[in-house]
Amino acid sequence: MSKFLDSTRDFLHEWSLNILILLFGTTTLVQAFIVPTPSMDTTVMVGDHLLVDKLAYSPSGPVSKYILPYTEPKRGDIIVFRYPIDISQNYVKRVMGVPGDHIRIVDKVVYLNGHPLTEPYTQHVFPGLEAYRDNFPSEPVGPVYDRARQMLAEHVVNGELVVPPGSYFAMGDNRDNSLDSRYWGFVPRENIIGKPLVIFWSYDAPTEDWVGNTGSHVADLARNFFVKTRWDRTLKLIRGIPIH
């Protein structure tokens, strides 16, 4: 019974916060974000339109820290952040490691501080193993940026990646098809914008429609708005899952 009450209380708290932001939010409080790639399938999907809480990870002031629920990013949180390679782009991933954590991947299984993780939110779309992607850290293969190579050179200890202060290790839930910290390095703390709260609209269209193919996308919307809108995802809350 107590678990039910706790769950109900958490649900009401989340929705109360969402409603307040929807009613009174400005660009300083909330930001709309469109998911253009499948790296977080199926937690969030291509075409999901998210409202992002920009207050969640903001530095707390002397008074506001007693009023607003500021927090530091935690393992398992889903975050929106400025892509370290090009800060004009926003990415969405899951925090897998916070400062001080030791991370390695063995045959697709993530080990955090020496313990294998159970990750019900992930999917693996390719049955085979890739040396770098699925056994990490190792000799870099594929589209590995210089930032990631520097990360590997400076922060690998006894075969494990050690997350330094002020940085976070982030990965996509669509683990075999995600360009993430394995390939471009840590997410700096100052790059983190906020956490997604809710999907306010979801439309089934491919990545190219969301990244610049405006003419055909507008025509597709005009023809198929009601058919291709994913009504079952409308107003779906986005929640992280704590990982230890």
CSV table of C-alpha atoms in Angstrom, one decimal:
chain,number,residue,atom,x,y,z
A,1,MET,CA,0.0,0.0,0.0
A,2,SER,CA,2.8,2.4,0.9
A,3,LYS,CA,4.5,1.7,-2.5
A,4,PHE,CA,1.2,2.6,-4.2
A,5,LEU,CA,0.9,5.8,-2.2
A,6,ASP,CA,4.5,6.7,-3.0
A,7,SER,CA,4.0,6.0,-6.7
A,8,THR,CA,0.8,8.1,-6.7
A,9,ARG,CA,2.5,11.0,-4.9
A,10,ASP,CA,5.4,11.0,-7.4
A,11,PHE,CA,3.0,10.9,-10.3
A,12,LEU,CA,1.0,13.9,-9.0
A,13,HIS,CA,4.2,15.8,-8.2
A,14,GLU,CA,5.5,15.4,-11.7
A,15,TRP,CA,2.3,16.4,-13.3
A,16,SER,CA,1.9,19.4,-11.0
A,17,LEU,CA,5.3,20.6,-12.0
A,18,ASN,CA,4.5,20.0,-15.7
A,19,ILE,CA,1.3,21.9,-15.5
A,20,LEU,CA,2.9,24.9,-13.8
A,21,ILE,CA,5.6,25.0,-16.5
A,22,LEU,CA,3.0,24.8,-19.2
A,23,LEU,CA,1.0,27.5,-17.7
A,24,PHE,CA,3.7,29.9,-16.6
A,25,GLY,CA,6.9,28.8,-18.3
A,26,THR,CA,9.0,31.0,-20.6
A,27,THR,CA,12.1,30.2,-22.6
A,28,THR,CA,14.0,30.6,-19.4
A,29,LEU,CA,12.1,27.7,-17.8
A,30,VAL,CA,11.2,25.3,-20.5
A,31,GLN,CA,12.4,24.6,-24.1
A,32,ALA,CA,10.8,22.6,-26.9
A,33,PHE,CA,13.0,19.9,-28.5
A,34,ILE,CA,12.4,17.7,-31.4
A,35,VAL,CA,14.1,14.2,-31.5
A,36,PRO,CA,15.6,13.9,-34.9
A,37,THR,CA,17.5,10.5,-34.6
A,38,PRO,CA,16.8,7.0,-33.3
A,39,SER,CA,19.7,6.9,-30.8
A,40,MET,CA,17.3,6.8,-27.8
A,41,ASP,CA,14.7,4.4,-29.3
A,42,THR,CA,12.4,3.4,-27.9
A,43,THR,CA,12.5,5.6,-24.8
A,44,VAL,CA,12.1,8.6,-27.0
A,45,MET,CA,11.6,8.2,-30.7
A,46,VAL,CA,12.3,10.1,-33.9
A,47,GLY,CA,9.5,12.7,-34.2
A,48,ASP,CA,8.9,13.0,-30.5
A,49,HIS,CA,8.4,16.7,-29.5
A,50,LEU,CA,9.6,17.2,-25.9
A,51,LEU,CA,9.3,19.9,-23.3
A,52,VAL,CA,12.6,20.2,-21.5
A,53,ASP,CA,12.8,21.5,-17.9
A,54,LYS,CA,15.7,24.0,-17.9
A,55,LEU,CA,15.5,24.6,-14.2
A,56,ALA,CA,16.2,21.0,-13.0
A,57,TYR,CA,20.0,21.3,-13.2
A,58,SER,CA,20.4,25.1,-12.9
A,59,PRO,CA,22.7,26.4,-10.2
A,60,SER,CA,20.6,27.1,-7.1
A,61,GLY,CA,20.5,30.6,-5.5
A,62,PRO,CA,20.5,31.5,-1.8
A,63,VAL,CA,16.7,31.6,-1.7
A,64,SER,CA,15.6,29.5,-4.7
A,65,LYS,CA,17.4,26.4,-3.5
A,66,TYR,CA,14.7,26.1,-0.8
A,67,ILE,CA,11.8,26.5,-3.2
A,68,LEU,CA,12.8,24.8,-6.5
A,69,PRO,CA,13.9,21.2,-6.9
A,70,TYR,CA,17.5,21.8,-8.2
A,71,THR,CA,19.7,18.7,-8.5
A,72,GLU,CA,22.8,17.5,-10.1
A,73,PRO,CA,22.5,15.0,-13.0
A,74,LYS,CA,22.3,11.5,-11.7
A,75,ARG,CA,23.0,8.1,-13.3
A,76,GLY,CA,20.0,7.0,-15.3
A,77,ASP,CA,18.7,10.6,-15.9
A,78,ILE,CA,17.8,11.5,-19.5
A,79,ILE,CA,19.4,14.8,-20.4
A,80,VAL,CA,19.3,17.3,-23.2
A,81,PHE,CA,22.7,19.0,-23.8
A,82,ARG,CA,24.7,21.0,-26.2
A,83,TYR,CA,26.6,18.6,-28.4
A,84,PRO,CA,30.3,19.0,-27.5
A,85,ILE,CA,31.5,18.8,-31.1
A,86,ASP,CA,29.0,21.5,-32.2
A,87,ILE,CA,27.2,23.4,-29.5
A,88,SER,CA,24.6,24.7,-31.9
A,89,GLN,CA,23.1,21.2,-31.9
A,90,ASN,CA,21.2,19.7,-29.0
A,91,TYR,CA,21.4,16.0,-28.2
A,92,VAL,CA,19.4,13.8,-25.9
A,93,LYS,CA,21.0,10.8,-24.1
A,94,ARG,CA,21.0,8.9,-20.8
A,95,VAL,CA,23.6,9.6,-18.1
A,96,MET,CA,25.6,6.5,-17.6
A,97,GLY,CA,28.4,7.8,-15.5
A,98,VAL,CA,28.9,10.7,-13.1
A,99,PRO,CA,32.2,12.1,-11.8
A,100,GLY,CA,34.3,9.4,-10.2
A,101,ASP,CA,32.5,6.5,-11.8
A,102,HIS,CA,34.4,3.6,-13.5
A,103,ILE,CA,32.8,2.3,-16.7
A,104,ARG,CA,33.6,-0.5,-19.1
A,105,ILE,CA,31.5,-2.5,-21.6
A,106,VAL,CA,32.0,-6.2,-22.1
A,107,ASP,CA,30.1,-7.9,-25.0
A,108,LYS,CA,27.5,-5.1,-24.8
A,109,VAL,CA,27.0,-5.3,-21.0
A,110,VAL,CA,27.8,-2.1,-19.2
A,111,TYR,CA,29.8,-2.5,-16.0
A,112,LEU,CA,29.5,0.4,-13.5
A,113,ASN,CA,32.0,0.5,-10.7
A,114,GLY,CA,32.7,-3.2,-11.2
A,115,HIS,CA,29.0,-4.3,-11.3
A,116,PRO,CA,27.1,-5.4,-14.5
A,117,LEU,CA,24.0,-3.3,-15.1
A,118,THR,CA,20.5,-4.6,-15.9
A,119,GLU,CA,19.1,-2.1,-18.4
A,120,PRO,CA,15.5,-2.8,-19.4
A,121,TYR,CA,15.4,0.5,-21.4
A,122,THR,CA,18.0,-0.5,-23.9
A,123,GLN,CA,17.7,-2.2,-27.3
A,124,HIS,CA,20.3,-3.9,-29.4
A,125,VAL,CA,19.5,-3.9,-33.1
A,126,PHE,CA,22.6,-5.7,-34.4
A,127,PRO,CA,23.3,-9.3,-33.2
A,128,GLY,CA,27.0,-9.2,-33.8
A,129,LEU,CA,29.8,-7.7,-31.7
A,130,GLU,CA,32.0,-4.7,-32.7
A,131,ALA,CA,35.3,-4.5,-31.0
A,132,TYR,CA,35.1,-0.8,-29.9
A,133,ARG,CA,31.4,-0.2,-29.6
A,134,ASP,CA,30.7,-3.4,-27.6
A,135,ASN,CA,33.9,-3.8,-25.7
A,136,PHE,CA,34.9,-0.4,-24.3
A,137,PRO,CA,37.3,1.2,-23.7
A,138,SER,CA,39.5,-0.4,-26.4
A,139,GLU,CA,41.4,0.6,-29.5
A,140,PRO,CA,39.2,3.2,-31.2
A,141,VAL,CA,37.5,2.1,-34.4
A,142,GLY,CA,35.0,4.0,-36.6
A,143,PRO,CA,33.8,7.6,-36.3
A,144,VAL,CA,35.8,8.3,-33.1
A,145,TYR,CA,36.5,12.1,-32.7
A,146,ASP,CA,39.7,13.6,-31.3
A,147,ARG,CA,37.9,14.5,-28.0
A,148,ALA,CA,37.1,10.8,-27.5
A,149,ARG,CA,40.7,9.8,-28.3
A,150,GLN,CA,41.9,12.3,-25.7
A,151,MET,CA,39.4,10.9,-23.2
A,152,LEU,CA,40.8,7.4,-23.8
A,153,ALA,CA,44.4,8.5,-23.5
A,154,GLU,CA,43.9,10.5,-20.3
A,155,HIS,CA,41.1,8.7,-18.3
A,156,VAL,CA,41.5,5.0,-18.7
A,157,VAL,CA,42.7,3.2,-15.6
A,158,ASN,CA,43.1,-0.6,-15.4
A,159,GLY,CA,40.9,-1.1,-18.5
A,160,GLU,CA,38.1,1.1,-17.1
A,161,LEU,CA,37.1,4.7,-18.1
A,162,VAL,CA,37.1,7.0,-15.1
A,163,VAL,CA,34.8,10.0,-15.3
A,164,PRO,CA,36.6,13.2,-14.2
A,165,PRO,CA,35.1,16.1,-12.2
A,166,GLY,CA,32.7,18.3,-14.1
A,167,SER,CA,32.0,15.7,-16.8
A,168,TYR,CA,29.4,13.0,-17.5
A,169,PHE,CA,29.4,9.9,-19.7
A,170,ALA,CA,26.3,9.6,-21.8
A,171,MET,CA,24.9,6.9,-24.1
A,172,GLY,CA,21.9,6.3,-26.2
A,173,ASP,CA,19.4,3.6,-25.2
A,174,ASN,CA,19.5,2.3,-28.8
A,175,ARG,CA,22.9,1.1,-27.9
A,176,ASP,CA,24.1,-0.3,-31.2
A,177,ASN,CA,23.0,2.7,-33.2
A,178,SER,CA,24.0,5.7,-31.0
A,179,LEU,CA,26.7,8.3,-31.6
A,180,ASP,CA,27.5,9.0,-27.9
A,181,SER,CA,30.3,9.5,-25.4
A,182,ARG,CA,32.1,6.5,-26.7
A,183,TYR,CA,32.7,8.4,-30.0
A,184,TRP,CA,32.9,12.1,-29.0
A,185,GLY,CA,33.9,12.1,-25.3
A,186,PHE,CA,32.4,13.4,-22.1
A,187,VAL,CA,29.6,15.8,-21.7
A,188,PRO,CA,30.8,18.9,-19.9
A,189,ARG,CA,28.6,19.9,-17.0
A,190,GLU,CA,28.1,23.4,-18.5
A,191,ASN,CA,26.7,21.9,-21.7
A,192,ILE,CA,23.7,20.3,-19.9
A,193,ILE,CA,20.5,22.2,-20.7
A,194,GLY,CA,17.9,20.2,-18.7
A,195,LYS,CA,15.8,17.1,-18.5
A,196,PRO,CA,12.8,16.2,-20.8
A,197,LEU,CA,9.5,16.2,-18.9
A,198,VAL,CA,6.8,15.2,-21.4
A,199,ILE,CA,6.1,14.4,-25.0
A,200,PHE,CA,3.6,17.0,-26.1
A,201,TRP,CA,3.4,15.7,-29.7
A,202,SER,CA,4.8,12.8,-31.6
A,203,TYR,CA,4.8,12.4,-35.4
A,204,ASP,CA,6.0,9.4,-37.4
A,205,ALA,CA,8.4,10.8,-39.9
A,206,PRO,CA,12.0,9.9,-40.8
A,207,THR,CA,15.1,11.7,-39.6
A,208,GLU,CA,15.6,13.6,-42.9
A,209,ASP,CA,12.2,15.3,-42.5
A,210,TRP,CA,13.3,16.8,-39.1
A,211,VAL,CA,16.8,17.9,-40.2
A,212,GLY,CA,16.0,20.1,-43.2
A,213,ASN,CA,13.7,18.5,-45.8
A,214,THR,CA,11.1,21.2,-45.1
A,215,GLY,CA,9.0,21.1,-48.3
A,216,SER,CA,8.2,17.5,-48.3
A,217,HIS,CA,7.7,17.5,-44.6
A,218,VAL,CA,5.1,20.2,-44.7
A,219,ALA,CA,3.3,18.4,-47.4
A,220,ASP,CA,3.4,15.1,-45.4
A,221,LEU,CA,2.0,16.9,-42.4
A,222,ALA,CA,-0.9,18.4,-44.4
A,223,ARG,CA,-1.8,14.9,-45.8
A,224,ASN,CA,-1.2,12.7,-42.8
A,225,PHE,CA,-1.3,14.7,-39.6
A,226,PHE,CA,-4.1,12.6,-38.0
A,227,VAL,CA,-2.8,9.3,-39.4
A,228,LYS,CA,0.9,9.6,-38.5
A,229,THR,CA,0.5,11.4,-35.2
A,230,ARG,CA,1.4,8.9,-32.5
A,231,TRP,CA,-1.6,9.6,-30.2
A,232,ASP,CA,-0.5,7.0,-27.7
A,233,ARG,CA,2.7,9.0,-27.0
A,234,THR,CA,0.9,12.3,-26.5
A,235,LEU,CA,1.5,13.7,-23.0
A,236,LYS,CA,3.6,10.7,-22.1
A,237,LEU,CA,6.0,11.6,-19.2
A,238,ILE,CA,9.7,11.0,-19.7
A,239,ARG,CA,11.4,9.5,-16.6
A,240,GLY,CA,14.9,8.5,-15.9
A,241,ILE,CA,15.6,5.2,-14.2
A,242,PRO,CA,18.1,5.2,-11.4
A,243,ILE,CA,21.1,2.9,-12.1
A,244,HIS,CA,23.7,1.8,-9.6
